Amino acid sequence: MQVGDKIYIAGHRGMVGSAMHRKLEKEGFHNIVVRTSAQLNLTNQAAVADFFEQEKPDYVFLAAAKVGGIHANNTYRAQFLYENLMIQNNVIHQSYLSGVKKLLFFGSSCIYPKLAPQPLTEESLLTGLLEPTNEPYAIAKISGIKMCEAYRDQYACNYVSVMPTNLYGYADNYHPEHSHVLPALIRKFHEAKVKGAQHVEIWGSGNPLREFLFVDDLADAAFLIMQNYHEKPFLNVGTGTDLSIRDLAILIQNIIGFEGELIFNPEKPDGTPRKLMDVSKIKSIGWEPKIDLETGIILAYQDFIKNLNTN
Ligand code: GFB
């Protein structure tokens, strides 16, 4: 990618797409094409074809997706499968037809089997059964990886995929039910503190282990991969360390300053017991995360407060 190249970010208003936008601007890229979902419905094949025909981007970051936490994944199962397949099928295929030089597809750590050996290496893909709560989303993301690989095999397209661990950061979704755990807990502890509540409910047992990456660190990794990595195997992106949901809750509680009790609700699903990424491959090409968890939560909390009226 050179500074004048035309770059399309699909999903530029989401957490990942907006981080990618910031990163590209910081690196001096100015020829960036974006469309809101109202301007371009990525599930519509004809509309996506017209867009590529008209804009002819050189590079594509495919960050558009229907995403959410464990409850949203489990509730909107049909939409998570259908919308994600349609978006990625349209963007990947039209990129091929319009001669895009390189495309980067964002996947997710939930593509791995529920009980795969930890830390999760890229080789674990398709070696076992998926976690049921997010199987539709995972199947869509696995299809995206396989599409990038197949278009490379058959048409020599330079398409690569990255598998980020659980993300958080600027422009996250703080919906009380549909968000991921980290933004959900920021919101719950903040509201409990403001209202002077006695306790905060944490879903599940608190025992599952999760790894969290600040989204700007992912954008750095994706930029590096776009510039310097041109091979077929997809790459994990994570910090290489995890913590229990209980410890995460205590950390957020302390940062926000909530003094009440934590109550664990076993009626809510735990999801996969652990999904820690093996990040040796991405580290070997020169990437390291820069934002530690505590700093990242403070930044995310500031962003939450700033956008309080829109969250
Ligand atoms: O982040 P999360 O929704 O998704 O939940 P996953 C992680 C863990 O936190 C689960 C617990 O064990 C939840 O039960 N948890 C505790 C909470 N309190 C809360 C809360 O208030 N809200 C939420 N959301 N969780 C998702 C997948 O799995 O991870 C997606 O469903 C995607 O497909 C994403 O891959 C990265 O980590 O379990």
mmCIF file of C-alpha atoms and ligand atoms in Angstrom:
data_model
loop_
_atom_site.group_PDB
_atom_site.id
_atom_site.type_symbol
_atom_site.label_atom_id
_atom_site.label_comp_id
_atom_site.label_asym_id
_atom_site.label_seq_id
_atom_site.Cartn_x
_atom_site.Cartn_y
_atom_site.Cartn_z
ATOM 1 C CA MET A 1 0.000 0.000 0.000
ATOM 2 C CA GLN A 2 1.289 3.434 -0.950
ATOM 3 C CA VAL A 3 0.009 6.697 0.463
ATOM 4 C CA GLY A 4 -2.049 7.632 -2.650
ATOM 5 C CA ASP A 5 -3.662 4.203 -3.122
ATOM 6 C CA LYS A 6 -7.425 3.998 -2.819
ATOM 7 C CA ILE A 7 -8.389 2.052 0.271
ATOM 8 C CA TYR A 8 -11.905 0.875 1.073
ATOM 9 C CA ILE A 9 -12.755 0.209 4.726
ATOM 10 C CA ALA A 10 -15.958 -1.842 4.893
ATOM 11 C CA GLY A 11 -17.530 -1.154 8.292
ATOM 12 C CA HIS A 12 -15.701 2.121 9.033
ATOM 13 C CA ARG A 13 -18.141 3.131 11.763
ATOM 14 C CA GLY A 14 -17.703 -0.042 13.810
ATOM 15 C CA MET A 15 -15.071 -0.488 16.514
ATOM 16 C CA VAL A 16 -12.566 -2.285 14.235
ATOM 17 C CA GLY A 17 -13.234 -0.249 11.098
ATOM 18 C CA SER A 18 -12.944 3.084 12.920
ATOM 19 C CA ALA A 19 -9.657 1.980 14.532
ATOM 20 C CA MET A 20 -8.384 1.036 11.060
ATOM 21 C CA HIS A 21 -9.446 4.452 9.753
ATOM 22 C CA ARG A 22 -7.512 6.225 12.550
ATOM 23 C CA LYS A 23 -4.446 4.086 11.901
ATOM 24 C CA LEU A 24 -4.445 4.733 8.133
ATOM 25 C CA GLU A 25 -4.842 8.477 8.650
ATOM 26 C CA LYS A 26 -2.033 8.455 11.202
ATOM 27 C CA GLU A 27 0.187 6.735 8.634
ATOM 28 C CA GLY A 28 -0.596 9.473 6.082
ATOM 29 C CA PHE A 29 -3.139 7.615 3.911
ATOM 30 C CA HIS A 30 -5.788 10.020 2.620
ATOM 31 C CA ASN A 31 -7.508 8.259 -0.277
ATOM 32 C CA ILE A 32 -9.899 6.308 1.913
ATOM 33 C CA VAL A 33 -13.337 5.312 0.648
ATOM 34 C CA VAL A 34 -16.168 4.655 3.083
ATOM 35 C CA ARG A 35 -19.938 4.154 2.959
ATOM 36 C CA THR A 36 -22.406 4.026 5.821
ATOM 37 C CA SER A 37 -24.800 1.073 5.871
ATOM 38 C CA ALA A 38 -27.590 3.475 4.859
ATOM 39 C CA GLN A 39 -25.574 4.455 1.762
ATOM 40 C CA LEU A 40 -24.505 0.912 0.854
ATOM 41 C CA ASN A 41 -26.216 -2.246 2.055
ATOM 42 C CA LEU A 42 -23.400 -4.800 1.958
ATOM 43 C CA THR A 43 -25.844 -7.719 1.979
ATOM 44 C CA ASN A 44 -27.138 -6.543 -1.432
ATOM 45 C CA GLN A 45 -25.109 -8.136 -4.208
ATOM 46 C CA ALA A 46 -26.110 -5.686 -6.956
ATOM 47 C CA ALA A 47 -25.419 -2.650 -4.765
ATOM 48 C CA VAL A 48 -21.972 -3.958 -3.791
ATOM 49 C CA ALA A 49 -21.190 -4.739 -7.455
ATOM 50 C CA ASP A 50 -22.144 -1.169 -8.453
ATOM 51 C CA PHE A 51 -20.027 0.274 -5.649
ATOM 52 C CA PHE A 52 -16.884 -1.648 -6.694
ATOM 53 C CA GLU A 53 -17.502 -0.858 -10.373
ATOM 54 C CA GLN A 54 -17.714 2.856 -9.533
ATOM 55 C CA GLU A 55 -14.938 3.178 -6.921
ATOM 56 C CA LYS A 56 -12.432 0.485 -7.987
ATOM 57 C CA PRO A 57 -10.461 0.463 -4.701
ATOM 58 C CA ASP A 58 -6.875 -0.840 -4.683
ATOM 59 C CA TYR A 59 -7.007 -2.273 -1.139
ATOM 60 C CA VAL A 60 -9.854 -3.479 1.062
ATOM 61 C CA PHE A 61 -10.150 -3.900 4.830
ATOM 62 C CA LEU A 62 -13.238 -6.060 5.435
ATOM 63 C CA ALA A 63 -14.317 -5.048 8.942
ATOM 64 C CA ALA A 64 -18.073 -4.956 8.298
ATOM 65 C CA ALA A 65 -19.925 -7.637 10.235
ATOM 66 C CA LYS A 66 -22.861 -8.305 12.494
ATOM 67 C CA VAL A 67 -21.228 -8.742 15.900
ATOM 68 C CA GLY A 68 -22.190 -8.970 19.554
ATOM 69 C CA GLY A 69 -21.600 -10.763 22.812
ATOM 70 C CA ILE A 70 -22.635 -14.210 23.928
ATOM 71 C CA HIS A 71 -26.322 -13.349 24.326
ATOM 72 C CA ALA A 72 -26.646 -11.598 20.947
ATOM 73 C CA ASN A 73 -24.811 -14.447 19.182
ATOM 74 C CA ASN A 74 -27.096 -17.003 20.764
ATOM 75 C CA THR A 75 -30.336 -15.050 20.194
ATOM 76 C CA TYR A 76 -29.918 -13.723 16.652
ATOM 77 C CA ARG A 77 -28.459 -16.949 15.287
ATOM 78 C CA ALA A 78 -30.045 -16.683 11.831
ATOM 79 C CA GLN A 79 -29.004 -13.055 11.368
ATOM 80 C CA PHE A 80 -25.430 -13.714 12.513
ATOM 81 C CA LEU A 81 -25.100 -16.466 9.923
ATOM 82 C CA TYR A 82 -27.002 -14.870 7.040
ATOM 83 C CA GLU A 83 -25.811 -11.272 7.290
ATOM 84 C CA ASN A 84 -22.167 -12.145 7.822
ATOM 85 C CA LEU A 85 -22.126 -14.629 4.946
ATOM 86 C CA MET A 86 -23.819 -12.158 2.608
ATOM 87 C CA ILE A 87 -21.531 -9.253 3.540
ATOM 88 C CA GLN A 88 -18.316 -11.206 3.147
ATOM 89 C CA ASN A 89 -19.431 -13.097 0.016
ATOM 90 C CA ASN A 90 -20.317 -9.831 -1.692
ATOM 91 C CA VAL A 91 -17.226 -7.889 -0.652
ATOM 92 C CA ILE A 92 -14.738 -10.691 -1.327
ATOM 93 C CA HIS A 93 -16.227 -11.701 -4.674
ATOM 94 C CA GLN A 94 -16.626 -8.127 -5.960
ATOM 95 C CA SER A 95 -13.071 -7.356 -4.829
ATOM 96 C CA TYR A 96 -11.940 -10.213 -7.044
ATOM 97 C CA LEU A 97 -14.056 -9.076 -10.018
ATOM 98 C CA SER A 98 -12.837 -5.488 -9.764
ATOM 99 C CA GLY A 99 -9.158 -6.398 -9.426
ATOM 100 C CA VAL A 100 -8.476 -5.342 -5.817
ATOM 101 C CA LYS A 101 -4.738 -5.764 -5.140
ATOM 102 C CA LYS A 102 -5.087 -7.014 -1.597
ATOM 103 C CA LEU A 103 -7.901 -7.661 0.879
ATOM 104 C CA LEU A 104 -7.715 -8.209 4.617
ATOM 105 C CA PHE A 105 -10.572 -10.087 6.299
ATOM 106 C CA PHE A 106 -11.214 -9.767 10.046
ATOM 107 C CA GLY A 107 -12.300 -13.028 11.694
ATOM 108 C CA SER A 108 -12.610 -13.971 15.365
ATOM 109 C CA SER A 109 -11.110 -16.313 17.949
ATOM 110 C CA CYS A 110 -14.480 -18.112 18.167
ATOM 111 C CA ILE A 111 -13.619 -19.978 14.943
ATOM 112 C CA TYR A 112 -11.653 -22.506 17.019
ATOM 113 C CA PRO A 113 -13.154 -25.691 18.482
ATOM 114 C CA LYS A 114 -14.588 -25.239 21.969
ATOM 115 C CA LEU A 115 -12.138 -27.666 23.516
ATOM 116 C CA ALA A 116 -9.060 -27.057 21.352
ATOM 117 C CA PRO A 117 -5.676 -27.195 23.139
ATOM 118 C CA GLN A 118 -4.631 -23.864 24.666
ATOM 119 C CA PRO A 119 -3.079 -21.581 23.636
ATOM 120 C CA LEU A 120 -4.941 -21.796 20.326
ATOM 121 C CA THR A 121 -2.652 -22.202 17.355
ATOM 122 C CA GLU A 122 -3.821 -21.429 13.845
ATOM 123 C CA GLU A 123 -3.546 -25.159 13.073
ATOM 124 C CA SER A 124 -6.491 -25.944 15.422
ATOM 125 C CA LEU A 125 -9.040 -24.702 12.890
ATOM 126 C CA LEU A 126 -11.618 -27.381 12.001
ATOM 127 C CA THR A 127 -10.229 -29.999 14.374
ATOM 128 C CA GLY A 128 -13.362 -30.251 16.577
ATOM 129 C CA LEU A 129 -16.859 -29.058 17.474
ATOM 130 C CA LEU A 130 -17.579 -25.349 17.965
ATOM 131 C CA GLU A 131 -18.959 -23.587 21.044
ATOM 132 C CA PRO A 132 -22.769 -23.794 20.527
ATOM 133 C CA THR A 133 -23.607 -20.202 21.626
ATOM 134 C CA ASN A 134 -21.663 -18.711 18.723
ATOM 135 C CA GLU A 135 -21.665 -21.512 16.167
ATOM 136 C CA PRO A 136 -23.516 -19.500 13.453
ATOM 137 C CA TYR A 137 -21.102 -16.568 13.736
ATOM 138 C CA ALA A 138 -18.102 -18.901 13.800
ATOM 139 C CA ILE A 139 -19.324 -20.789 10.722
ATOM 140 C CA ALA A 140 -19.657 -17.492 8.846
ATOM 141 C CA LYS A 141 -16.149 -16.406 9.883
ATOM 142 C CA ILE A 142 -14.667 -19.803 8.960
ATOM 143 C CA SER A 143 -16.311 -19.436 5.529
ATOM 144 C CA GLY A 144 -14.653 -16.029 5.167
ATOM 145 C CA ILE A 145 -11.230 -17.488 5.913
ATOM 146 C CA LYS A 146 -11.840 -20.320 3.459
ATOM 147 C CA MET A 147 -13.044 -17.882 0.802
ATOM 148 C CA CYS A 148 -9.851 -15.843 1.105
ATOM 149 C CA GLU A 149 -7.803 -19.038 0.845
ATOM 150 C CA ALA A 150 -9.806 -20.390 -2.110
ATOM 151 C CA TYR A 151 -9.628 -17.112 -4.056
ATOM 152 C CA ARG A 152 -5.886 -17.152 -3.476
ATOM 153 C CA ASP A 153 -5.645 -20.784 -4.676
ATOM 154 C CA GLN A 154 -7.847 -20.464 -7.749
ATOM 155 C CA TYR A 155 -7.426 -16.823 -8.792
ATOM 156 C CA ALA A 156 -4.081 -15.862 -7.187
ATOM 157 C CA CYS A 157 -5.777 -13.132 -5.091
ATOM 158 C CA ASN A 158 -3.589 -11.729 -2.317
ATOM 159 C CA TYR A 159 -6.267 -12.068 0.376
ATOM 160 C CA VAL A 160 -5.330 -12.605 4.030
ATOM 161 C CA SER A 161 -7.297 -13.118 7.248
ATOM 162 C CA VAL A 162 -6.595 -12.127 10.845
ATOM 163 C CA MET A 163 -8.200 -13.700 13.912
ATOM 164 C CA PRO A 164 -8.425 -11.216 16.756
ATOM 165 C CA THR A 165 -9.123 -12.258 20.320
ATOM 166 C CA ASN A 166 -11.916 -10.492 22.298
ATOM 167 C CA LEU A 167 -11.633 -6.781 21.458
ATOM 168 C CA TYR A 168 -12.563 -3.605 23.288
ATOM 169 C CA GLY A 169 -11.793 0.113 23.003
ATOM 170 C CA TYR A 170 -13.046 3.248 21.290
ATOM 171 C CA ALA A 171 -16.490 3.097 19.655
ATOM 172 C CA ASP A 172 -17.446 -0.152 21.372
ATOM 173 C CA ASN A 173 -21.062 -1.273 21.778
ATOM 174 C CA TYR A 174 -22.309 -0.724 25.353
ATOM 175 C CA HIS A 175 -25.781 -2.194 24.893
ATOM 176 C CA PRO A 176 -26.838 -3.767 28.214
ATOM 177 C CA GLU A 177 -27.742 -7.161 26.706
ATOM 178 C CA HIS A 178 -26.094 -7.379 23.293
ATOM 179 C CA SER A 179 -22.574 -6.175 24.018
ATOM 180 C CA HIS A 180 -19.451 -8.164 24.954
ATOM 181 C CA VAL A 181 -18.472 -8.649 28.566
ATOM 182 C CA LEU A 182 -15.919 -5.847 28.943
ATOM 183 C CA PRO A 183 -18.107 -2.967 27.704
ATOM 184 C CA ALA A 184 -21.111 -4.533 29.476
ATOM 185 C CA LEU A 185 -19.260 -4.469 32.807
ATOM 186 C CA ILE A 186 -18.053 -0.882 32.283
ATOM 187 C CA ARG A 187 -21.650 0.153 31.828
ATOM 188 C CA LYS A 188 -22.988 -1.955 34.716
ATOM 189 C CA PHE A 189 -20.389 -0.759 37.239
ATOM 190 C CA HIS A 190 -20.729 2.849 36.125
ATOM 191 C CA GLU A 191 -24.530 2.805 36.425
ATOM 192 C CA ALA A 192 -24.378 0.962 39.771
ATOM 193 C CA LYS A 193 -21.962 3.555 41.132
ATOM 194 C CA VAL A 194 -24.078 6.472 39.931
ATOM 195 C CA LYS A 195 -27.274 4.960 41.371
ATOM 196 C CA GLY A 196 -25.606 3.800 44.593
ATOM 197 C CA ALA A 197 -26.674 0.186 43.924
ATOM 198 C CA GLN A 198 -25.747 -2.584 46.386
ATOM 199 C CA HIS A 199 -24.622 -5.140 43.814
ATOM 200 C CA VAL A 200 -23.800 -5.805 40.165
ATOM 201 C CA GLU A 201 -24.850 -8.957 38.350
ATOM 202 C CA ILE A 202 -22.140 -10.858 36.459
ATOM 203 C CA TRP A 203 -23.387 -13.478 33.990
ATOM 204 C CA GLY A 204 -22.317 -17.099 34.393
ATOM 205 C CA SER A 205 -19.897 -18.565 36.926
ATOM 206 C CA GLY A 206 -17.111 -15.999 36.558
ATOM 207 C CA ASN A 207 -14.714 -18.874 35.796
ATOM 208 C CA PRO A 208 -14.329 -18.642 31.989
ATOM 209 C CA LEU A 209 -10.982 -17.265 30.911
ATOM 210 C CA ARG A 210 -10.777 -14.550 28.266
ATOM 211 C CA GLU A 211 -8.039 -12.557 26.592
ATOM 212 C CA PHE A 212 -8.665 -8.886 25.746
ATOM 213 C CA LEU A 213 -6.969 -6.722 23.128
ATOM 214 C CA PHE A 214 -7.366 -2.960 22.721
ATOM 215 C CA VAL A 215 -8.688 -2.356 19.212
ATOM 216 C CA ASP A 216 -5.915 0.116 18.264
ATOM 217 C CA ASP A 217 -3.393 -2.681 18.794
ATOM 218 C CA LEU A 218 -5.381 -4.801 16.333
ATOM 219 C CA ALA A 219 -5.329 -1.930 13.806
ATOM 220 C CA ASP A 220 -1.512 -1.794 14.116
ATOM 221 C CA ALA A 221 -1.336 -5.554 13.468
ATOM 222 C CA ALA A 222 -3.691 -5.350 10.474
ATOM 223 C CA PHE A 223 -1.681 -2.480 8.978
ATOM 224 C CA LEU A 224 1.544 -4.464 9.339
ATOM 225 C CA ILE A 225 -0.057 -7.546 7.768
ATOM 226 C CA MET A 226 -1.421 -5.511 4.866
ATOM 227 C CA GLN A 227 2.039 -4.071 4.229
ATOM 228 C CA ASN A 228 4.344 -6.990 4.939
ATOM 229 C CA TYR A 229 2.573 -10.340 5.046
ATOM 230 C CA HIS A 230 1.484 -11.944 1.781
ATOM 231 C CA GLU A 231 1.069 -15.615 2.615
ATOM 232 C CA LYS A 232 -1.918 -17.932 2.714
ATOM 233 C CA PRO A 233 -2.113 -18.945 6.404
ATOM 234 C CA PHE A 234 -4.264 -16.644 8.521
ATOM 235 C CA LEU A 235 -2.789 -15.098 11.690
ATOM 236 C CA ASN A 236 -3.987 -14.873 15.298
ATOM 237 C CA VAL A 237 -3.804 -11.484 17.003
ATOM 238 C CA GLY A 238 -3.947 -11.266 20.796
ATOM 239 C CA THR A 239 -1.916 -10.441 23.861
ATOM 240 C CA GLY A 240 -1.022 -14.020 24.808
ATOM 241 C CA THR A 241 -2.391 -13.613 28.366
ATOM 242 C CA ASP A 242 -5.863 -14.079 29.795
ATOM 243 C CA LEU A 243 -7.784 -13.706 33.043
ATOM 244 C CA SER A 244 -11.037 -15.014 34.511
ATOM 245 C CA ILE A 245 -14.285 -13.090 34.101
ATOM 246 C CA ARG A 246 -14.290 -12.767 37.903
ATOM 247 C CA ASP A 247 -10.852 -11.080 37.871
ATOM 248 C CA LEU A 248 -11.892 -8.888 34.963
ATOM 249 C CA ALA A 249 -14.974 -7.797 36.924
ATOM 250 C CA ILE A 250 -12.857 -6.945 39.979
ATOM 251 C CA LEU A 251 -10.418 -4.960 37.836
ATOM 252 C CA ILE A 252 -13.211 -2.924 36.221
ATOM 253 C CA GLN A 253 -14.934 -2.500 39.582
ATOM 254 C CA ASN A 254 -11.733 -1.025 41.052
ATOM 255 C CA ILE A 255 -11.081 1.274 38.080
ATOM 256 C CA ILE A 256 -14.632 2.640 38.222
ATOM 257 C CA GLY A 257 -14.726 2.709 42.007
ATOM 258 C CA PHE A 258 -17.869 0.683 42.737
ATOM 259 C CA GLU A 259 -17.942 -0.488 46.325
ATOM 260 C CA GLY A 260 -20.859 -2.933 46.321
ATOM 261 C CA GLU A 261 -20.997 -6.683 45.814
ATOM 262 C CA LEU A 262 -20.619 -8.916 42.746
ATOM 263 C CA ILE A 263 -23.402 -11.466 42.229
ATOM 264 C CA PHE A 264 -22.845 -14.293 39.760
ATOM 265 C CA ASN A 265 -25.884 -15.502 37.792
ATOM 266 C CA PRO A 266 -25.486 -19.186 36.838
ATOM 267 C CA GLU A 267 -28.654 -19.026 34.696
ATOM 268 C CA LYS A 268 -26.629 -17.137 32.075
ATOM 269 C CA PRO A 269 -24.245 -19.066 29.793
ATOM 270 C CA ASP A 270 -20.490 -19.276 30.405
ATOM 271 C CA GLY A 271 -19.679 -19.981 26.765
ATOM 272 C CA THR A 272 -16.352 -21.487 25.903
ATOM 273 C CA PRO A 273 -14.190 -22.213 29.007
ATOM 274 C CA ARG A 274 -11.053 -20.619 27.599
ATOM 275 C CA LYS A 275 -9.804 -19.111 24.338
ATOM 276 C CA LEU A 276 -6.256 -17.914 24.680
ATOM 277 C CA MET A 277 -4.478 -17.182 21.423
ATOM 278 C CA ASP A 278 -1.032 -18.418 20.478
ATOM 279 C CA VAL A 279 0.412 -15.236 18.989
ATOM 280 C CA SER A 280 3.903 -16.427 18.103
ATOM 281 C CA LYS A 281 3.352 -16.065 14.341
ATOM 282 C CA ILE A 282 2.233 -12.415 14.378
ATOM 283 C CA LYS A 283 4.982 -11.594 16.888
ATOM 284 C CA SER A 284 7.553 -13.181 14.554
ATOM 285 C CA ILE A 285 6.693 -10.633 11.860
ATOM 286 C CA GLY A 286 7.308 -7.733 14.242
ATOM 287 C CA TRP A 287 4.068 -6.899 16.078
ATOM 288 C CA GLU A 288 3.598 -6.463 19.849
ATOM 289 C CA PRO A 289 0.543 -5.128 21.679
ATOM 290 C CA LYS A 290 1.217 -1.726 23.266
ATOM 291 C CA ILE A 291 -1.802 -1.094 25.499
ATOM 292 C CA ASP A 292 -2.019 -3.149 28.703
ATOM 293 C CA LEU A 293 -5.413 -4.157 30.048
ATOM 294 C CA GLU A 294 -5.643 -1.641 32.875
ATOM 295 C CA THR A 295 -4.644 1.306 30.649
ATOM 296 C CA GLY A 296 -7.035 0.072 27.971
ATOM 297 C CA ILE A 297 -9.978 -0.157 30.374
ATOM 298 C CA ILE A 298 -9.278 3.394 31.586
ATOM 299 C CA LEU A 299 -9.255 4.636 27.963
ATOM 300 C CA ALA A 300 -12.441 2.712 27.162
ATOM 301 C CA TYR A 301 -14.151 4.049 30.296
ATOM 302 C CA GLN A 302 -13.239 7.631 29.308
ATOM 303 C CA ASP A 303 -14.697 6.981 25.847
ATOM 304 C CA PHE A 304 -17.853 5.537 27.418
ATOM 305 C CA ILE A 305 -18.266 8.646 29.593
ATOM 306 C CA LYS A 306 -17.654 10.938 26.625
ATOM 307 C CA ASN A 307 -20.399 9.218 24.610
ATOM 308 C CA LEU A 308 -22.741 8.638 27.518
ATOM 309 C CA ASN A 309 -25.731 10.221 25.830
ATOM 310 C CA THR A 310 -25.397 8.069 22.725
ATOM 311 C CA ASN A 311 -24.605 4.735 24.433
HETATM 312 O O1 GFB B 1 -17.829 -11.239 25.855
HETATM 313 P P1 GFB B 1 -18.879 -12.268 25.853
HETATM 314 O O2 GFB B 1 -20.277 -11.806 25.634
HETATM 315 O O3 GFB B 1 -18.611 -13.346 24.741
HETATM 316 O O4 GFB B 1 -18.867 -13.055 27.261
HETATM 317 P P2 GFB B 1 -17.695 -14.644 24.523
HETATM 318 C C1 GFB B 1 -17.690 -13.531 27.851
HETATM 319 C C2 GFB B 1 -17.993 -14.135 29.196
HETATM 320 O O5 GFB B 1 -18.373 -13.088 30.108
HETATM 321 C C3 GFB B 1 -19.138 -15.145 29.230
HETATM 322 C C4 GFB B 1 -19.540 -13.443 30.799
HETATM 323 O O6 GFB B 1 -18.799 -16.187 30.116
HETATM 324 C C5 GFB B 1 -20.300 -14.323 29.788
HETATM 325 O O7 GFB B 1 -21.295 -15.102 30.426
HETATM 326 N N1 GFB B 1 -20.270 -12.251 31.242
HETATM 327 C C6 GFB B 1 -20.433 -11.854 32.541
HETATM 328 C C7 GFB B 1 -20.918 -11.354 30.472
HETATM 329 N N2 GFB B 1 -21.196 -10.770 32.616
HETATM 330 C C8 GFB B 1 -21.511 -10.418 31.341
HETATM 331 C C9 GFB B 1 -22.283 -9.359 30.789
HETATM 332 O O8 GFB B 1 -22.855 -8.517 31.476
HETATM 333 N N3 GFB B 1 -22.352 -9.307 29.421
HETATM 334 C C10 GFB B 1 -21.731 -10.229 28.629
HETATM 335 N N4 GFB B 1 -21.829 -10.109 27.300
HETATM 336 N N5 GFB B 1 -21.031 -11.261 29.135
HETATM 337 C C11 GFB B 1 -18.178 -13.974 22.067
HETATM 338 C C12 GFB B 1 -18.804 -14.672 20.912
HETATM 339 O O9 GFB B 1 -18.040 -14.955 23.031
HETATM 340 O O10 GFB B 1 -16.911 -13.455 21.806
HETATM 341 C C13 GFB B 1 -18.616 -13.981 19.638
HETATM 342 O O11 GFB B 1 -20.155 -14.917 21.193
HETATM 343 C C14 GFB B 1 -17.266 -13.350 19.455
HETATM 344 O O12 GFB B 1 -18.860 -14.903 18.634
HETATM 345 C C15 GFB B 1 -16.772 -12.667 20.687
HETATM 346 O O13 GFB B 1 -16.338 -14.317 19.065
HETATM 347 C C16 GFB B 1 -15.353 -12.169 20.568
HETATM 348 O O14 GFB B 1 -16.242 -14.348 24.689
HETATM 349 O O15 GFB B 1 -18.205 -15.794 25.322
#
